């Protein structure tokens, strides 16, 4: 569960804090007042669709770069605000839904794209095992807190969503 404290805008001074804000909030989508995780996931869907024609290797490389950027932004947020997983950090949702939609093509039926969104949000919110354990671990993992720990549970939720989506596609197609 993310921390719901509001951001102290006075602490965001200089290029690195601003870069962390833009990156961590996935270009501001995490700053919307209600359901920032859902908005961050929705903001990532056009990126997923845009990447769809690329090879799996290219898509994985792209999401790996965002994973690294999110890890950095999460740590920067922790340093600035003293919060391990601020609710406004939604780059983890972007990477998670990127994994769930990894094998979708641009011309995949729109229902599969909606399913990718819904499945990722389901696994991210409900935190079925092992996502819940990873989330709990990341909040109690010392140096991991605020960095990779922010990203870890969403990576697991993204993989769970990917597995369920691909099994469903196998039986539907």
mmCIF file of C-alpha atoms in Angstrom:
data_model
loop_
_atom_site.group_PDB
_atom_site.id
_atom_site.type_symbol
_atom_site.label_atom_id
_atom_site.label_comp_id
_atom_site.label_asym_id
_atom_site.label_seq_id
_atom_site.Cartn_x
_atom_site.Cartn_y
_atom_site.Cartn_z
ATOM 1 C CA UNK A 1 0.000 0.000 0.000
ATOM 2 C CA UNK A 2 1.356 3.412 -0.926
ATOM 3 C CA UNK A 3 1.812 6.291 1.472
ATOM 4 C CA UNK A 4 -0.964 8.861 1.019
ATOM 5 C CA UNK A 5 0.794 11.931 2.407
ATOM 6 C CA UNK A 6 0.746 14.901 0.015
ATOM 7 C CA UNK A 7 3.967 16.122 -1.546
ATOM 8 C CA UNK A 8 5.791 19.036 0.041
ATOM 9 C CA UNK A 9 6.358 21.093 -3.092
ATOM 10 C CA UNK A 10 8.919 23.299 -1.305
ATOM 11 C CA UNK A 11 11.344 20.359 -1.284
ATOM 12 C CA UNK A 12 11.320 20.039 -5.077
ATOM 13 C CA UNK A 13 14.154 22.399 -5.964
ATOM 14 C CA UNK A 14 16.775 21.873 -8.626
ATOM 15 C CA UNK A 15 16.903 19.640 -11.696
ATOM 16 C CA UNK A 16 17.285 16.242 -9.979
ATOM 17 C CA UNK A 17 14.164 16.561 -7.782
ATOM 18 C CA UNK A 18 12.167 17.811 -10.765
ATOM 19 C CA UNK A 19 13.440 14.951 -12.926
ATOM 20 C CA UNK A 20 12.457 12.518 -10.158
ATOM 21 C CA UNK A 21 8.998 14.109 -9.990
ATOM 22 C CA UNK A 22 8.404 13.895 -13.749
ATOM 23 C CA UNK A 23 9.805 10.364 -13.947
ATOM 24 C CA UNK A 24 8.233 8.976 -10.786
ATOM 25 C CA UNK A 25 4.789 10.399 -11.547
ATOM 26 C CA UNK A 26 5.028 9.114 -15.129
ATOM 27 C CA UNK A 27 4.855 12.583 -16.637
ATOM 28 C CA UNK A 28 2.432 13.888 -14.025
ATOM 29 C CA UNK A 29 -0.248 11.199 -14.242
ATOM 30 C CA UNK A 30 0.438 10.236 -10.626
ATOM 31 C CA UNK A 31 -0.425 13.757 -9.493
ATOM 32 C CA UNK A 32 -4.111 13.371 -10.315
ATOM 33 C CA UNK A 33 -6.073 13.566 -7.048
ATOM 34 C CA UNK A 34 -7.938 10.254 -7.025
ATOM 35 C CA UNK A 35 -6.652 6.768 -7.903
ATOM 36 C CA UNK A 36 -3.144 7.786 -9.041
ATOM 37 C CA UNK A 37 -2.151 4.155 -9.669
ATOM 38 C CA UNK A 38 -5.056 3.693 -12.044
ATOM 39 C CA UNK A 39 -4.233 6.940 -13.839
ATOM 40 C CA UNK A 40 -0.573 5.952 -14.118
ATOM 41 C CA UNK A 41 -1.571 2.596 -15.587
ATOM 42 C CA UNK A 42 -3.942 4.275 -18.035
ATOM 43 C CA UNK A 43 -1.242 6.780 -19.047
ATOM 44 C CA UNK A 44 1.094 3.883 -19.852
ATOM 45 C CA UNK A 45 -1.377 2.101 -22.149
ATOM 46 C CA UNK A 46 -0.636 4.290 -25.219
ATOM 47 C CA UNK A 47 3.078 3.612 -24.665
ATOM 48 C CA UNK A 48 2.351 -0.130 -24.568
ATOM 49 C CA UNK A 49 0.337 0.157 -27.785
ATOM 50 C CA UNK A 50 3.081 2.255 -29.431
ATOM 51 C CA UNK A 51 5.698 -0.378 -28.514
ATOM 52 C CA UNK A 52 3.524 -3.304 -29.646
ATOM 53 C CA UNK A 53 5.114 -3.757 -33.123
ATOM 54 C CA UNK A 54 8.610 -3.945 -31.634
ATOM 55 C CA UNK A 55 10.354 -7.202 -30.788
ATOM 56 C CA UNK A 56 10.033 -8.628 -27.303
ATOM 57 C CA UNK A 57 13.718 -7.793 -26.724
ATOM 58 C CA UNK A 58 13.174 -4.119 -27.601
ATOM 59 C CA UNK A 59 10.109 -3.922 -25.360
ATOM 60 C CA UNK A 60 11.945 -5.575 -22.464
ATOM 61 C CA UNK A 61 14.867 -3.181 -22.922
ATOM 62 C CA UNK A 62 12.495 -0.200 -22.878
ATOM 63 C CA UNK A 63 10.761 -1.379 -19.703
ATOM 64 C CA UNK A 64 14.154 -2.165 -18.121
ATOM 65 C CA UNK A 65 15.215 1.445 -18.703
ATOM 66 C CA UNK A 66 11.977 2.624 -17.079
ATOM 67 C CA UNK A 67 12.582 0.179 -14.226
ATOM 68 C CA UNK A 68 16.002 1.753 -13.636
ATOM 69 C CA UNK A 69 14.532 5.258 -13.887
ATOM 70 C CA UNK A 70 11.741 4.318 -11.481
ATOM 71 C CA UNK A 71 14.204 2.827 -9.023
ATOM 72 C CA UNK A 72 16.188 6.066 -9.078
ATOM 73 C CA UNK A 73 13.050 8.230 -8.784
ATOM 74 C CA UNK A 74 11.694 6.118 -5.921
ATOM 75 C CA UNK A 75 14.941 6.501 -3.988
ATOM 76 C CA UNK A 76 14.999 10.231 -4.695
ATOM 77 C CA UNK A 77 11.403 10.548 -3.419
ATOM 78 C CA UNK A 78 12.395 8.700 -0.247
ATOM 79 C CA UNK A 79 15.363 11.009 0.269
ATOM 80 C CA UNK A 80 13.260 14.131 -0.352
ATOM 81 C CA UNK A 81 10.083 13.246 1.522
ATOM 82 C CA UNK A 82 11.049 10.453 3.908
ATOM 83 C CA UNK A 83 8.360 8.229 2.400
ATOM 84 C CA UNK A 84 9.185 4.768 1.057
ATOM 85 C CA UNK A 85 6.363 4.482 -1.503
ATOM 86 C CA UNK A 86 4.508 7.735 -2.082
ATOM 87 C CA UNK A 87 1.144 7.263 -3.822
ATOM 88 C CA UNK A 88 2.173 9.741 -6.515
ATOM 89 C CA UNK A 89 4.939 7.433 -7.757
ATOM 90 C CA UNK A 90 3.255 5.543 -10.591
ATOM 91 C CA UNK A 91 6.143 4.658 -12.881
ATOM 92 C CA UNK A 92 5.956 1.239 -11.223
ATOM 93 C CA UNK A 93 2.424 0.848 -12.575
ATOM 94 C CA UNK A 94 3.640 1.856 -16.038
ATOM 95 C CA UNK A 95 6.329 -0.832 -16.000
ATOM 96 C CA UNK A 96 3.917 -3.398 -14.545
ATOM 97 C CA UNK A 97 1.267 -2.930 -17.223
ATOM 98 C CA UNK A 98 4.058 -2.903 -19.802
ATOM 99 C CA UNK A 99 4.910 -6.431 -18.706
ATOM 100 C CA UNK A 100 1.266 -7.542 -18.710
ATOM 101 C CA UNK A 101 0.810 -6.310 -22.300
ATOM 102 C CA UNK A 102 4.239 -7.533 -23.454
ATOM 103 C CA UNK A 103 2.977 -9.991 -26.098
ATOM 104 C CA UNK A 104 0.030 -7.975 -27.422
ATOM 105 C CA UNK A 105 0.210 -6.774 -31.019
ATOM 106 C CA UNK A 106 -1.170 -3.452 -32.205
ATOM 107 C CA UNK A 107 -3.913 -5.291 -34.033
ATOM 108 C CA UNK A 108 -4.812 -7.451 -31.031
ATOM 109 C CA UNK A 109 -8.517 -7.268 -30.274
ATOM 110 C CA UNK A 110 -9.268 -4.219 -28.121
ATOM 111 C CA UNK A 111 -10.686 -6.557 -25.488
ATOM 112 C CA UNK A 112 -7.200 -7.921 -24.858
ATOM 113 C CA UNK A 113 -5.875 -4.411 -24.269
ATOM 114 C CA UNK A 114 -8.661 -3.742 -21.775
ATOM 115 C CA UNK A 115 -7.976 -7.114 -20.162
ATOM 116 C CA UNK A 116 -4.272 -6.242 -19.813
ATOM 117 C CA UNK A 117 -5.211 -3.018 -18.029
ATOM 118 C CA UNK A 118 -7.812 -4.693 -15.797
ATOM 119 C CA UNK A 119 -5.693 -7.732 -14.939
ATOM 120 C CA UNK A 120 -2.701 -5.635 -13.988
ATOM 121 C CA UNK A 121 -4.816 -3.365 -11.785
ATOM 122 C CA UNK A 122 -6.475 -6.405 -10.175
ATOM 123 C CA UNK A 123 -3.147 -8.029 -9.305
ATOM 124 C CA UNK A 124 -1.634 -4.708 -8.214
ATOM 125 C CA UNK A 125 -4.536 -3.790 -5.923
ATOM 126 C CA UNK A 126 -5.432 -7.197 -4.469
ATOM 127 C CA UNK A 127 -1.790 -8.312 -4.184
ATOM 128 C CA UNK A 128 -2.274 -12.058 -4.479
ATOM 129 C CA UNK A 129 0.773 -14.067 -3.360
ATOM 130 C CA UNK A 130 3.616 -13.447 -3.930
ATOM 131 C CA UNK A 131 2.839 -9.774 -4.714
ATOM 132 C CA UNK A 132 1.658 -9.027 -1.170
ATOM 133 C CA UNK A 133 4.751 -10.616 0.359
ATOM 134 C CA UNK A 134 7.010 -8.670 -2.011
ATOM 135 C CA UNK A 135 5.178 -5.447 -1.146
ATOM 136 C CA UNK A 136 5.549 -6.124 2.586
ATOM 137 C CA UNK A 137 9.208 -7.086 2.167
ATOM 138 C CA UNK A 138 9.972 -3.956 0.164
ATOM 139 C CA UNK A 139 8.593 -1.739 2.907
ATOM 140 C CA UNK A 140 10.835 -3.410 5.510
ATOM 141 C CA UNK A 141 13.971 -3.892 3.438
ATOM 142 C CA UNK A 142 16.107 -0.977 4.559
ATOM 143 C CA UNK A 143 18.097 0.302 1.595
ATOM 144 C CA UNK A 144 15.658 -1.246 -0.896
ATOM 145 C CA UNK A 145 12.904 0.991 0.419
ATOM 146 C CA UNK A 146 12.184 3.852 -1.922
ATOM 147 C CA UNK A 147 14.232 2.373 -4.739
ATOM 148 C CA UNK A 148 13.755 -1.051 -6.239
ATOM 149 C CA UNK A 149 11.294 -1.872 -3.463
ATOM 150 C CA UNK A 150 8.805 0.601 -4.959
ATOM 151 C CA UNK A 151 9.003 -1.239 -8.267
ATOM 152 C CA UNK A 152 9.195 -4.867 -7.091
ATOM 153 C CA UNK A 153 5.548 -5.601 -6.257
ATOM 154 C CA UNK A 154 4.365 -4.078 -9.531
ATOM 155 C CA UNK A 155 6.841 -6.186 -11.488
ATOM 156 C CA UNK A 156 5.352 -9.277 -9.850
ATOM 157 C CA UNK A 157 1.789 -8.051 -10.487
ATOM 158 C CA UNK A 158 2.719 -7.375 -14.123
ATOM 159 C CA UNK A 159 4.071 -10.894 -14.524
ATOM 160 C CA UNK A 160 0.939 -12.372 -12.925
ATOM 161 C CA UNK A 161 -1.210 -10.345 -15.308
ATOM 162 C CA UNK A 162 0.905 -11.469 -18.271
ATOM 163 C CA UNK A 163 0.549 -15.149 -17.353
ATOM 164 C CA UNK A 164 -3.228 -14.949 -16.902
ATOM 165 C CA UNK A 165 -3.707 -12.883 -20.076
ATOM 166 C CA UNK A 166 -1.631 -15.265 -22.185
ATOM 167 C CA UNK A 167 -3.434 -18.327 -20.808
ATOM 168 C CA UNK A 168 -6.773 -16.676 -21.606
ATOM 169 C CA UNK A 169 -5.603 -15.726 -25.106
ATOM 170 C CA UNK A 170 -4.470 -19.304 -25.706
ATOM 171 C CA UNK A 171 -7.916 -20.671 -24.902
ATOM 172 C CA UNK A 172 -9.862 -17.895 -26.655
ATOM 173 C CA UNK A 173 -7.863 -17.819 -29.905
#
